[in-house]
Coordinates of C-alpha atoms in Angstrom, one line a residue:
M169 CA 16.5 22.1 -48.7
N170 CA 15.3 18.3 -48.8
N171 CA 18.6 16.5 -49.4
L172 CA 20.1 14.0 -47.3
L173 CA 23.7 13.1 -46.7
I174 CA 24.4 9.6 -45.4
L175 CA 27.9 8.7 -44.0
G176 CA 28.4 5.0 -44.8
A177 CA 27.5 3.6 -48.3
G178 CA 27.3 -0.2 -47.1
G179 CA 24.3 -2.4 -46.8
M180 CA 22.8 -0.4 -43.8
G181 CA 23.5 2.7 -45.8
H182 CA 21.4 1.9 -48.8
M183 CA 18.5 0.8 -46.3
I184 CA 18.6 4.3 -44.8
Q185 CA 18.6 5.5 -48.4
E186 CA 15.5 3.7 -49.4
T187 CA 13.8 4.8 -46.3
A188 CA 14.6 8.5 -46.7
L189 CA 13.3 8.4 -50.2
Q190 CA 10.0 6.8 -49.1
I191 CA 9.6 9.4 -46.2
G192 CA 10.0 12.4 -48.7
Y193 CA 13.7 13.1 -49.1
E194 CA 14.5 14.3 -52.8
S195 CA 17.9 13.3 -53.0
V196 CA 20.6 11.3 -51.1
A197 CA 24.3 11.1 -51.3
F198 CA 26.9 9.3 -49.5
L199 CA 30.3 9.7 -47.9
D200 CA 32.4 6.6 -47.7
D201 CA 36.0 5.8 -47.3
A202 CA 36.3 2.6 -49.2
K203 CA 33.4 2.5 -51.8
K204 CA 32.9 4.3 -55.2
G205 CA 29.8 5.0 -57.2
K206 CA 28.0 7.8 -58.8
D207 CA 26.1 8.8 -55.7
I208 CA 29.1 8.6 -53.4
I209 CA 30.6 12.3 -53.4
G210 CA 33.5 12.0 -51.0
K211 CA 35.1 10.4 -48.0
C212 CA 33.7 10.6 -44.5
C213 CA 36.4 13.1 -43.4
D214 CA 35.0 15.6 -46.1
Y215 CA 31.8 16.0 -44.1
E216 CA 32.3 19.6 -43.1
N217 CA 32.8 20.6 -46.7
F218 CA 29.2 19.6 -47.5
L219 CA 27.3 21.5 -45.1
Q220 CA 26.1 24.1 -47.7
S221 CA 24.8 21.6 -50.1
Y222 CA 23.4 19.1 -47.4
D223 CA 22.3 20.5 -44.3
T224 CA 20.9 17.3 -42.9
A225 CA 23.0 14.1 -42.5
V226 CA 23.2 10.9 -40.7
A227 CA 25.7 8.1 -39.9
A228 CA 24.9 4.7 -41.1
F229 CA 27.2 2.4 -39.8
G230 CA 26.5 -1.1 -38.1
D231 CA 29.4 -1.0 -35.7
N232 CA 28.0 1.1 -32.7
N233 CA 31.0 3.0 -31.7
M234 CA 31.3 4.3 -35.4
R235 CA 27.8 5.3 -35.5
L236 CA 27.6 6.9 -32.4
C237 CA 31.0 8.8 -33.0
W238 CA 30.1 9.9 -36.2
T239 CA 26.5 10.9 -35.3
E240 CA 28.2 13.2 -32.5
R241 CA 30.6 14.7 -35.1
L242 CA 27.7 15.7 -37.5
M243 CA 25.8 17.4 -34.6
E244 CA 28.8 19.2 -33.5
A245 CA 29.4 20.5 -37.0
G246 CA 25.9 22.0 -37.1
Y247 CA 24.1 19.5 -39.4
Q248 CA 20.5 18.7 -38.7
V249 CA 20.5 15.0 -37.6
P250 CA 17.1 13.5 -37.9
A251 CA 15.8 10.1 -36.7
I252 CA 15.0 7.9 -39.7
V253 CA 11.8 6.0 -39.3
H254 CA 10.4 3.5 -41.8
P255 CA 6.9 3.9 -42.9
S256 CA 6.0 0.3 -41.7
A257 CA 7.4 0.8 -38.3
V258 CA 5.1 1.3 -35.5
V259 CA 6.3 4.0 -33.1
S260 CA 4.1 5.4 -30.2
P261 CA 3.3 9.0 -30.1
S262 CA 4.5 9.1 -26.5
A263 CA 8.0 7.5 -27.5
V264 CA 11.0 9.8 -27.7
I265 CA 13.4 8.9 -30.8
G266 CA 17.0 10.6 -30.5
R267 CA 18.8 12.2 -33.3
G268 CA 20.6 10.1 -35.7
S269 CA 18.7 6.8 -34.6
F270 CA 17.0 4.4 -37.1
V271 CA 13.8 2.5 -36.6
M272 CA 13.8 -0.1 -39.5
H273 CA 11.1 -2.1 -41.4
R274 CA 8.2 -3.5 -39.2
A275 CA 10.1 -2.7 -35.8
V276 CA 7.7 -1.5 -32.8
V277 CA 8.5 1.2 -30.3
N278 CA 5.9 1.2 -27.5
T279 CA 4.4 3.8 -25.2
N280 CA 6.8 6.0 -23.2
T281 CA 10.0 4.5 -24.4
V282 CA 13.1 7.1 -24.8
I283 CA 15.6 6.0 -27.4
E284 CA 18.6 8.4 -27.3
H285 CA 20.8 9.5 -30.3
G286 CA 22.5 6.9 -32.7
V287 CA 20.5 3.9 -32.1
L288 CA 19.7 1.3 -34.5
V289 CA 16.5 -0.6 -34.1
S290 CA 16.6 -3.4 -36.6
S291 CA 13.7 -4.8 -38.7
G292 CA 11.0 -6.6 -36.7
A293 CA 12.6 -5.7 -33.2
V294 CA 10.2 -4.7 -30.5
I295 CA 10.8 -2.3 -27.5
D296 CA 8.1 -2.4 -25.3
H297 CA 6.8 0.4 -23.0
D298 CA 8.7 2.4 -20.4
S299 CA 12.1 1.2 -21.7
Y300 CA 15.1 3.4 -22.1
I301 CA 17.8 2.8 -24.8
A302 CA 20.8 4.6 -24.4
S303 CA 23.0 6.1 -27.3
G304 CA 24.8 3.9 -29.6
V305 CA 22.8 0.8 -29.0
N306 CA 22.0 -1.9 -31.7
I307 CA 18.7 -3.7 -31.1
G308 CA 19.0 -6.7 -33.5
L309 CA 16.8 -8.2 -36.0
G310 CA 13.6 -9.7 -34.4
S311 CA 14.7 -9.2 -30.8
I312 CA 12.4 -8.3 -28.0
V313 CA 13.1 -5.7 -25.3
K314 CA 10.6 -6.2 -22.6
A315 CA 8.8 -3.3 -20.7
N316 CA 10.9 -1.2 -18.3
C317 CA 14.2 -2.3 -19.6
T318 CA 17.3 -0.1 -19.7
I319 CA 19.9 -0.9 -22.2
A320 CA 23.4 0.8 -21.5
T321 CA 25.4 2.9 -24.2
G322 CA 26.8 0.9 -26.8
V323 CA 25.2 -2.5 -26.1
R324 CA 24.5 -4.9 -28.9
V325 CA 21.2 -6.9 -28.5
E326 CA 21.7 -9.9 -30.8
A327 CA 19.1 -11.2 -33.3
G328 CA 16.1 -13.0 -31.6
D329 CA 17.2 -12.2 -28.0
V330 CA 14.7 -11.2 -25.5
I331 CA 15.9 -8.8 -22.8
F332 CA 13.7 -8.9 -19.6
S333 CA 12.9 -6.1 -17.5
T334 CA 15.7 -4.3 -15.6
R335 CA 15.7 -3.8 -12.0
R336 CA 17.3 -0.6 -10.5
K337 CA 18.5 0.3 -7.1
I338 CA 15.9 1.9 -4.9
D339 CA 16.9 3.8 -2.0
G340 CA 15.6 2.2 1.3
V341 CA 15.0 -1.2 -0.4
D342 CA 17.3 -3.4 1.8
N343 CA 16.1 -6.9 1.1
R344 CA 15.1 -9.0 -1.9
N345 CA 11.4 -9.7 -0.6
L346 CA 10.8 -6.0 -0.3
E347 CA 12.2 -5.4 -3.8
D348 CA 10.2 -8.2 -5.2
A349 CA 7.0 -6.8 -3.9
I350 CA 7.8 -3.2 -5.2
Y351 CA 8.2 -4.7 -8.7
A352 CA 5.2 -7.1 -8.3
F353 CA 3.1 -4.0 -8.0
G354 CA 4.5 -2.2 -10.8
F355 CA 6.5 0.5 -8.9
G356 CA 10.0 -0.7 -9.5
P357 CA 10.6 1.4 -12.8
K358 CA 9.9 4.9 -11.3
C359 CA 9.8 4.5 -7.4
S360 CA 12.1 7.2 -5.8
Y361 CA 12.6 5.4 -2.4
V362 CA 10.9 3.6 0.2
K363 CA 10.9 3.8 4.0
P364 CA 9.2 2.1 7.1
F365 CA 5.8 3.8 7.7
G366 CA 3.2 3.6 10.6
A367 CA 3.4 2.3 13.9
G368 CA 1.3 -0.9 14.0
H369 CA 2.0 -4.0 16.1
I370 CA 1.2 -6.7 13.6
N371 CA 2.5 -6.0 9.8
E372 CA 5.5 -4.5 8.2
T373 CA 4.6 -1.2 6.6
Y374 CA 6.5 0.8 4.0
A375 CA 5.6 4.2 2.4
V376 CA 6.3 4.0 -1.5
Y377 CA 7.7 7.6 -2.8
M378 CA 7.2 8.2 -6.5
P379 CA 8.1 11.4 -8.6
G380 CA 5.6 14.2 -8.5
E381 CA 5.2 17.7 -10.0
E382 CA 6.9 19.1 -7.2
G383 CA 9.3 16.5 -6.1
D384 CA 9.1 13.1 -4.6
E385 CA 5.7 12.3 -3.2
L386 CA 4.2 9.5 -0.9
A387 CA 1.8 7.8 -3.2
Y388 CA 1.5 4.1 -1.8
V389 CA 1.4 2.2 1.3
L390 CA 3.1 -1.2 0.9
Q391 CA 2.5 -4.1 3.8
R392 CA 3.9 -7.4 4.4
V393 CA 1.1 -9.3 6.4
N394 CA 1.8 -11.2 9.3
S395 CA 0.9 -14.6 8.2
N396 CA 1.2 -16.0 11.7
V397 CA -1.7 -13.6 12.8
F398 CA -3.6 -13.8 9.4
K399 CA -3.4 -17.4 8.3
D400 CA -5.6 -16.8 5.5
P401 CA -4.3 -13.9 3.4
A402 CA -6.5 -14.8 0.6
G403 CA -9.4 -14.5 2.8
V404 CA -8.5 -11.2 4.3
M405 CA -7.9 -9.7 1.0
E406 CA -11.1 -11.0 -0.6
N407 CA -12.9 -9.4 2.4
I408 CA -11.1 -6.1 1.9
F409 CA -11.6 -5.7 -1.8
G410 CA -15.4 -6.7 -1.3
V411 CA -16.1 -4.3 1.2
T412 CA -14.0 -1.3 -0.2
E413 CA -15.4 -1.8 -3.8
Y414 CA -18.8 -1.9 -2.3
L415 CA -18.1 1.3 -0.2
R416 CA -17.1 3.2 -3.2
G417 CA -20.5 2.8 -4.5
V418 CA -22.1 3.9 -1.4
I419 CA -19.8 7.0 -1.3
R420 CA -20.6 8.0 -4.6
A421 CA -24.3 7.9 -3.9
E422 CA -23.7 10.0 -1.0
G423 CA -22.0 12.7 -3.0
G424 CA -18.6 12.0 -1.3
D425 CA -15.4 11.3 -2.9
P426 CA -14.5 7.6 -3.0
D427 CA -10.6 8.2 -3.7
R428 CA -10.5 9.8 -0.1
E429 CA -13.1 8.3 1.8
T430 CA -12.3 4.8 1.6
L431 CA -9.0 2.9 0.9
S432 CA -8.3 1.9 -2.7
Y433 CA -6.4 -1.2 -2.7
I434 CA -4.3 -2.3 -5.9
K435 CA -3.9 -5.6 -7.6
T436 CA -0.6 -7.0 -8.5
K437 CA 0.5 -6.7 -12.3
D438 CA -0.5 -10.4 -12.5
G439 CA -4.1 -9.1 -11.5
C440 CA -3.9 -10.9 -7.9
N441 CA -5.3 -9.4 -4.7
Y442 CA -1.9 -9.7 -2.9
F443 CA 1.8 -10.9 -3.8
E444 CA 3.4 -13.9 -2.2
D445 CA 7.3 -13.4 -1.7
A446 CA 9.9 -16.2 -1.9
E447 CA 9.2 -16.8 1.9
G448 CA 5.4 -17.4 1.2
E449 CA 4.7 -14.0 3.1
P450 CA 1.9 -12.0 1.6
W451 CA 2.2 -8.3 0.6
R452 CA -0.6 -6.0 -0.3
C453 CA -0.7 -2.3 -1.4
Y454 CA -3.1 0.7 -1.4
N455 CA -3.1 4.3 -2.3
F456 CA -2.0 6.8 0.2
I457 CA -4.5 9.5 1.1
A458 CA -2.8 12.8 0.8
D459 CA -3.5 15.9 3.1
S460 CA -4.7 13.5 5.9
M461 CA -3.3 12.6 9.4
C462 CA -4.1 10.2 12.3
Y463 CA -3.8 10.4 16.1
Q464 CA -2.1 7.9 18.2
L465 CA -4.1 9.6 21.3
V466 CA -6.8 12.0 21.8
E467 CA -5.4 15.4 21.6
D468 CA -8.5 17.2 21.4
P469 CA -12.1 15.8 22.5
E470 CA -13.5 16.8 19.4
Q471 CA -11.4 14.1 17.8
F472 CA -13.0 11.4 19.7
Y473 CA -16.5 12.7 18.9
Q474 CA -15.3 12.6 15.3
S475 CA -14.0 9.0 16.0
G476 CA -17.5 7.8 17.1
N477 CA -19.1 9.7 14.2
S478 CA -16.7 7.9 11.7
F479 CA -17.0 4.5 12.9
G480 CA -20.8 4.8 13.4
H481 CA -21.0 5.9 9.6
F482 CA -18.8 3.2 8.6
L483 CA -21.4 0.6 10.2
K484 CA -24.3 2.6 8.7
Q485 CA -22.6 2.3 5.2
L486 CA -22.2 -1.4 5.3
G487 CA -25.7 -1.9 6.9
N488 CA -26.9 -3.6 3.5
Y489 CA -23.6 -5.5 2.8
P490 CA -24.3 -9.1 3.8
A491 CA -22.3 -10.3 6.8
S492 CA -22.5 -13.7 5.5
R493 CA -20.7 -12.8 2.4
L494 CA -17.4 -12.2 4.6
I495 CA -14.9 -15.0 5.3
E496 CA -14.1 -15.2 9.1
T497 CA -10.4 -14.9 8.7
I498 CA -9.7 -15.1 12.5
P499 CA -12.3 -17.6 14.0
D500 CA -13.8 -16.5 17.3
F501 CA -11.8 -13.4 17.2
H502 CA -14.0 -11.7 19.7
N503 CA -15.3 -14.7 21.4
T504 CA -14.1 -13.6 25.0
V505 CA -15.2 -17.0 26.4
K506 CA -12.5 -18.7 24.2
R507 CA -10.0 -16.1 24.9
Y508 CA -10.4 -16.8 28.4
H509 CA -10.0 -20.5 27.8
A510 CA -6.9 -19.7 25.8
F511 CA -5.4 -17.8 28.8
E512 CA -6.1 -20.7 31.2
V513 CA -4.2 -23.0 29.0
A514 CA -1.2 -20.4 28.8
R515 CA -1.4 -20.1 32.6
K516 CA -1.2 -23.8 33.4
R517 CA 1.5 -24.5 30.7
D518 CA 3.6 -21.4 31.7
L519 CA 5.9 -22.1 28.8
K520 CA 8.3 -19.2 30.0
N521 CA 8.1 -19.6 33.6
R522 CA 6.4 -16.0 33.8
A523 CA 3.3 -16.9 35.9
A524 CA 5.1 -16.0 39.3
F525 CA 5.7 -12.7 38.0
C526 CA 1.9 -11.9 37.3
K527 CA -0.2 -13.4 40.0
E528 CA -2.2 -10.3 40.6
E529 CA -3.0 -10.1 36.9
I530 CA -4.0 -13.7 36.7
A531 CA -6.2 -13.3 39.9
F532 CA -7.9 -10.3 38.2
V533 CA -8.8 -12.2 35.0
Q534 CA -10.2 -15.3 36.7
K535 CA -12.4 -13.1 39.2
R536 CA -14.2 -11.9 35.9
E537 CA -14.6 -15.0 34.2
K538 CA -18.5 -14.6 34.0
D539 CA -18.1 -11.3 32.5
C540 CA -16.3 -12.8 29.5
A541 CA -19.6 -14.5 28.4
V542 CA -22.0 -11.5 28.5
L543 CA -21.8 -10.7 24.9
V544 CA -21.0 -14.2 23.5
R545 CA -24.4 -15.6 25.1
Q546 CA -26.5 -12.6 23.7
Q547 CA -25.1 -13.4 20.2
E548 CA -25.7 -17.0 20.7
D549 CA -29.3 -16.6 21.6
G550 CA -29.9 -14.2 18.9
T551 CA -30.3 -11.1 21.0
L552 CA -27.5 -9.5 19.3
P553 CA -27.4 -9.7 15.4
L554 CA -24.0 -10.2 13.4
R555 CA -22.9 -7.1 11.4
V556 CA -20.1 -6.2 9.2
T557 CA -17.8 -4.9 11.7
H558 CA -14.0 -3.5 11.6
N559 CA -12.9 -5.3 14.9
D560 CA -9.9 -2.9 15.4
T561 CA -11.6 0.4 15.9
K562 CA -8.9 2.4 17.5
L563 CA -8.7 6.1 16.9
N564 CA -5.5 5.5 15.0
N565 CA -7.4 3.6 12.5
I566 CA -9.2 6.6 11.2
L567 CA -7.6 9.3 8.8
F568 CA -8.6 12.8 9.4
D569 CA -8.7 15.5 7.0
S570 CA -5.9 17.9 7.7
E571 CA -7.9 20.7 7.0
T572 CA -11.1 20.3 8.4
K573 CA -9.9 18.0 11.1
K574 CA -13.2 15.8 10.6
G575 CA -13.0 11.9 10.1
L576 CA -12.3 11.0 6.5
C577 CA -11.6 7.3 6.1
I578 CA -11.5 4.1 7.9
I579 CA -8.1 2.2 7.6
D580 CA -6.5 -1.1 8.7
L581 CA -9.3 -3.5 7.3
D582 CA -7.5 -6.7 8.1
T583 CA -10.1 -7.5 10.6
I584 CA -13.5 -6.8 8.7
M585 CA -15.5 -9.7 9.6
P586 CA -19.1 -10.5 10.9
G587 CA -19.1 -9.3 14.6
L588 CA -21.1 -7.4 17.1
A589 CA -21.6 -3.6 17.2
A590 CA -20.8 -3.8 20.8
N591 CA -17.3 -5.1 20.2
D592 CA -16.5 -2.4 17.6
F593 CA -17.9 0.3 20.0
G594 CA -16.1 -1.3 23.0
D595 CA -12.6 -1.4 21.3
S596 CA -12.8 2.4 20.5
I597 CA -13.8 3.2 24.1
R598 CA -10.8 1.1 25.5
F599 CA -8.4 2.7 23.2
G600 CA -9.5 6.2 22.9
A601 CA -11.2 7.1 26.4
A602 CA -7.8 6.2 28.0
T603 CA -5.8 8.9 29.4
A604 CA -2.6 7.2 28.5
E605 CA -1.1 4.9 25.9
E606 CA -1.7 1.2 26.2
D607 CA 1.9 0.4 27.3
E608 CA 2.3 3.1 29.8
K609 CA 4.3 1.8 32.9
D610 CA 3.1 4.3 35.2
L611 CA -0.6 3.4 36.3
S612 CA -1.0 6.5 37.9
K613 CA -1.5 8.0 34.5
M614 CA -4.1 5.7 33.2
H615 CA -7.7 6.4 33.7
F616 CA -11.0 5.8 32.0
D617 CA -12.3 9.2 31.0
I618 CA -16.2 9.1 31.2
G619 CA -16.2 12.7 29.2
L620 CA -14.6 11.1 26.3
Y621 CA -17.0 8.0 26.4
E622 CA -19.8 10.3 26.2
L623 CA -18.4 12.3 23.5
F624 CA -17.8 9.1 21.3
A625 CA -21.2 7.6 22.4
R626 CA -22.8 10.8 21.1
G627 CA -20.8 10.6 17.9
Y628 CA -21.5 7.0 17.2
L629 CA -25.1 7.1 18.0
E630 CA -26.0 10.0 15.9
E631 CA -25.1 7.8 12.8
T632 CA -26.3 4.3 14.2
K633 CA -29.4 4.9 16.5
D634 CA -31.8 4.4 13.6
V635 CA -29.7 1.3 12.3
L636 CA -28.9 -0.7 15.7
T637 CA -31.6 -2.5 17.6
E638 CA -32.6 -1.4 21.4
A639 CA -30.7 -4.6 22.6
E640 CA -27.7 -3.4 20.6
I641 CA -27.7 -0.1 21.8
Q642 CA -27.9 -1.4 25.5
S643 CA -25.0 -3.7 24.8
L644 CA -22.7 -0.9 24.0
P645 CA -21.3 -0.3 27.6
W646 CA -20.9 -3.8 28.0
G647 CA -18.7 -3.7 24.9
A648 CA -16.5 -1.2 26.4
R649 CA -16.1 -3.4 29.7
V650 CA -15.7 -6.9 28.0
I651 CA -13.6 -5.8 24.9
T652 CA -11.0 -3.8 27.4
L653 CA -11.1 -7.2 29.4
E654 CA -10.5 -9.3 26.4
C655 CA -7.7 -7.1 25.1
G656 CA -6.0 -7.4 28.6
I657 CA -6.3 -11.1 28.7
R658 CA -4.8 -11.3 25.2
F659 CA -1.8 -9.2 26.2
L660 CA -1.4 -11.3 29.4
T661 CA -1.8 -14.6 27.5
D662 CA 0.8 -13.6 24.8
Y663 CA 3.1 -12.6 27.8
L664 CA 2.7 -16.2 29.2
Q665 CA 3.2 -17.9 25.9
G666 CA 6.4 -15.9 25.4
D667 CA 5.5 -13.0 23.0
T668 CA 4.4 -14.6 19.9
Y669 CA 1.8 -12.5 18.7
F670 CA 2.3 -8.7 19.5
K671 CA 5.4 -7.0 18.8
T672 CA 7.3 -6.2 21.9
D673 CA 10.3 -3.9 22.8
Y674 CA 11.3 -5.6 26.0
P675 CA 10.4 -8.8 28.0
E676 CA 7.5 -7.1 30.1
H677 CA 6.0 -5.1 27.3
N678 CA 2.9 -7.3 27.1
L679 CA 2.5 -7.6 30.9
V680 CA 2.6 -3.8 31.0
R681 CA 0.1 -3.5 28.3
A682 CA -2.2 -6.1 30.1
R683 CA -2.1 -4.0 33.5
T684 CA -3.2 -0.7 31.6
Q685 CA -6.2 -2.5 30.2
F686 CA -7.2 -4.0 33.7
K687 CA -6.9 -0.5 35.2
L688 CA -9.5 0.6 32.7
V689 CA -11.6 -2.2 33.6
E690 CA -11.6 -1.3 37.1
E691 CA -12.5 2.3 36.6
M692 CA -15.4 1.2 33.9
E693 CA -17.0 -1.0 36.5
Q694 CA -16.9 1.8 39.1
Q695 CA -18.9 4.1 36.4
F696 CA -20.9 1.5 34.8
E697 CA -24.3 2.9 35.6
K698 CA -23.3 6.1 34.2
M699 CA -22.0 4.6 31.0
Q700 CA -25.5 2.8 30.6
E701 CA -27.5 6.0 31.2
I702 CA -25.5 7.9 28.4
V703 CA -26.1 5.2 25.6
I704 CA -29.8 5.1 26.6
Q705 CA -29.8 9.1 26.4
Y706 CA -28.2 9.3 22.9
G707 CA -29.9 6.2 21.6
G708 CA -33.2 7.2 22.3
C709 CA -34.0 3.9 24.1
K710 CA -37.0 3.8 26.4

C-alpha cells in the first residue's frame, strides 16, 4: 500500500502532500476538523477508522503541541508514521530523523544530528553537526542551529534565528575556566566527566573521560600551564609541537607506533596550539596513552635501567633536530652559576625572615660555589655542545608499557630546550638513584644508590655512546652532582623567597626538599671516583 493519510489540511498539510507525491506516494488524503474538499475524507477523530485503507499517516500541524500529540496518537494506533524529507533537502547519511518529522525544501541536516519524532524543519533551515532536536520542535524558516546544540521538547525556533552551541553539565567541572577549556578543545558535547590527574608540582592537570565501547574511558589529558613558571606559553607549545611532530616521523622510520611512543598534542577547535582562558592562563591538551604506567620511585632496578635507555633513546632520536630551532622558554634554566647568584640575592633579602632557620643549608651551598660553574664553563668554552634536551628527566616523566614493563614514551615536555646531555643525565640520577622521595623528612632514609646509578648509566650509554662525544660522556658524573646541587639550591631559594615557584603542602616543605638533595650531593661526592669509572666503562672511553 502506497497511500498516505495526512491529519491537517492547512498550508502545512498541503506542503507535505506535494512532497509526498514527489517522493513516490501514489495517493494522499486528509483528515481535518474545519476544512472541506474532495480529498478531505473525515475529521481527525476518525483516524482509527481508516487504518485498513491507509496504513501510513502523519500529523501536519504548525502548532508544536498538536503535531506532537497527534503523531504519538497515530503511532499508538498502529500506523506507520514515516519521516517526510523533501527531495531538495540535504540530510547527512549519519543523521537520524524521527517518525512523523518533516524536513522541508532546501533544509540542511548535518552529520550525526538526531531529530526526534514530530519535528518540523522548515524550508531553508540549517541544523549543523552533532545537534540534538527533541520531539515536537519547530525549526523556523531560514534559521540556523549551530553545531552541538540541544533543543528541548516543544521549542519553537523563530524564522532567521541563530541558536548557538549548548553547554551541558559535566561532572567534575567546578569552574568556568576548566569548562571553557573543555569546550575549546571540542570535548564538551560528549565528555563524560573530568577529574584531577597526576602529581606534578607546577601545572593543574585533569583527566578527561569520554564514552567508549565498554563504558567511560580516559581519553585526554588537559593541563592549565603555570604562567608564573612558563612565561612564554606560545614558545613552550611551539617547541612541543615541533619536537613531537618530528618524533612521529623518526618513530615510524624505526618501525614503532607514533601514537604510543610520543605524546600527540591536540590543537583547539580554532587551530591554535593552546587555549587562553578568561584570566589569561594557557591550557593545552594531549591524548592519553592507554595500557601505560609511570613510577614515582624505583620499585625494581630494571625500571631504572629502562629509564636510562628511554632517555638515552630520546636524545638519540632528536640527534638531527636542530637545537637552534628551539625557543629558550626559561632562559638560563640550568645555568647553575646564575642559580647560585639568585640564591645569594634571596639569602640577603630574606623576605620571609627564614634564613635563621636554615643556616646549615646556606653554608652547604656557599661551600660549593665553585662546583656550580663546572658544566657552565665547559659549555661556554665549547667543550660541551648544546643538544635538544628534556631538562626534567625524572623517572615519573616516562610512561612504561603496562604489559612489557619497558620504557614507552617520554612525557612532560614543557622544558624541551637547548641544553647539555649532562643536565638530563644528572636530573635522572638525582631523582631515580635516591632511596627516598625528594620531600622525605627523615634524612636517614635518603641515600645515593651507586648500584642504581650504574644501571641507569648502562642503559643511557647503550643508546648514546655513539652519539655523545668523549667529553660529554666524562661530564655525566658531574651532571649528577651539579644538577642535584642546583635542584637543592632552587628549593632553598624558593623557601627563602616564600614558596613562589614550587607547590608546597606546609611552610617547611621546600626546606625539607633542599635537605634531601644536599644529602645526595654529599654521598655523590664520597663516591665520585666510582661514578667516573662507571661512565668510562660503559661509554667506551679511553
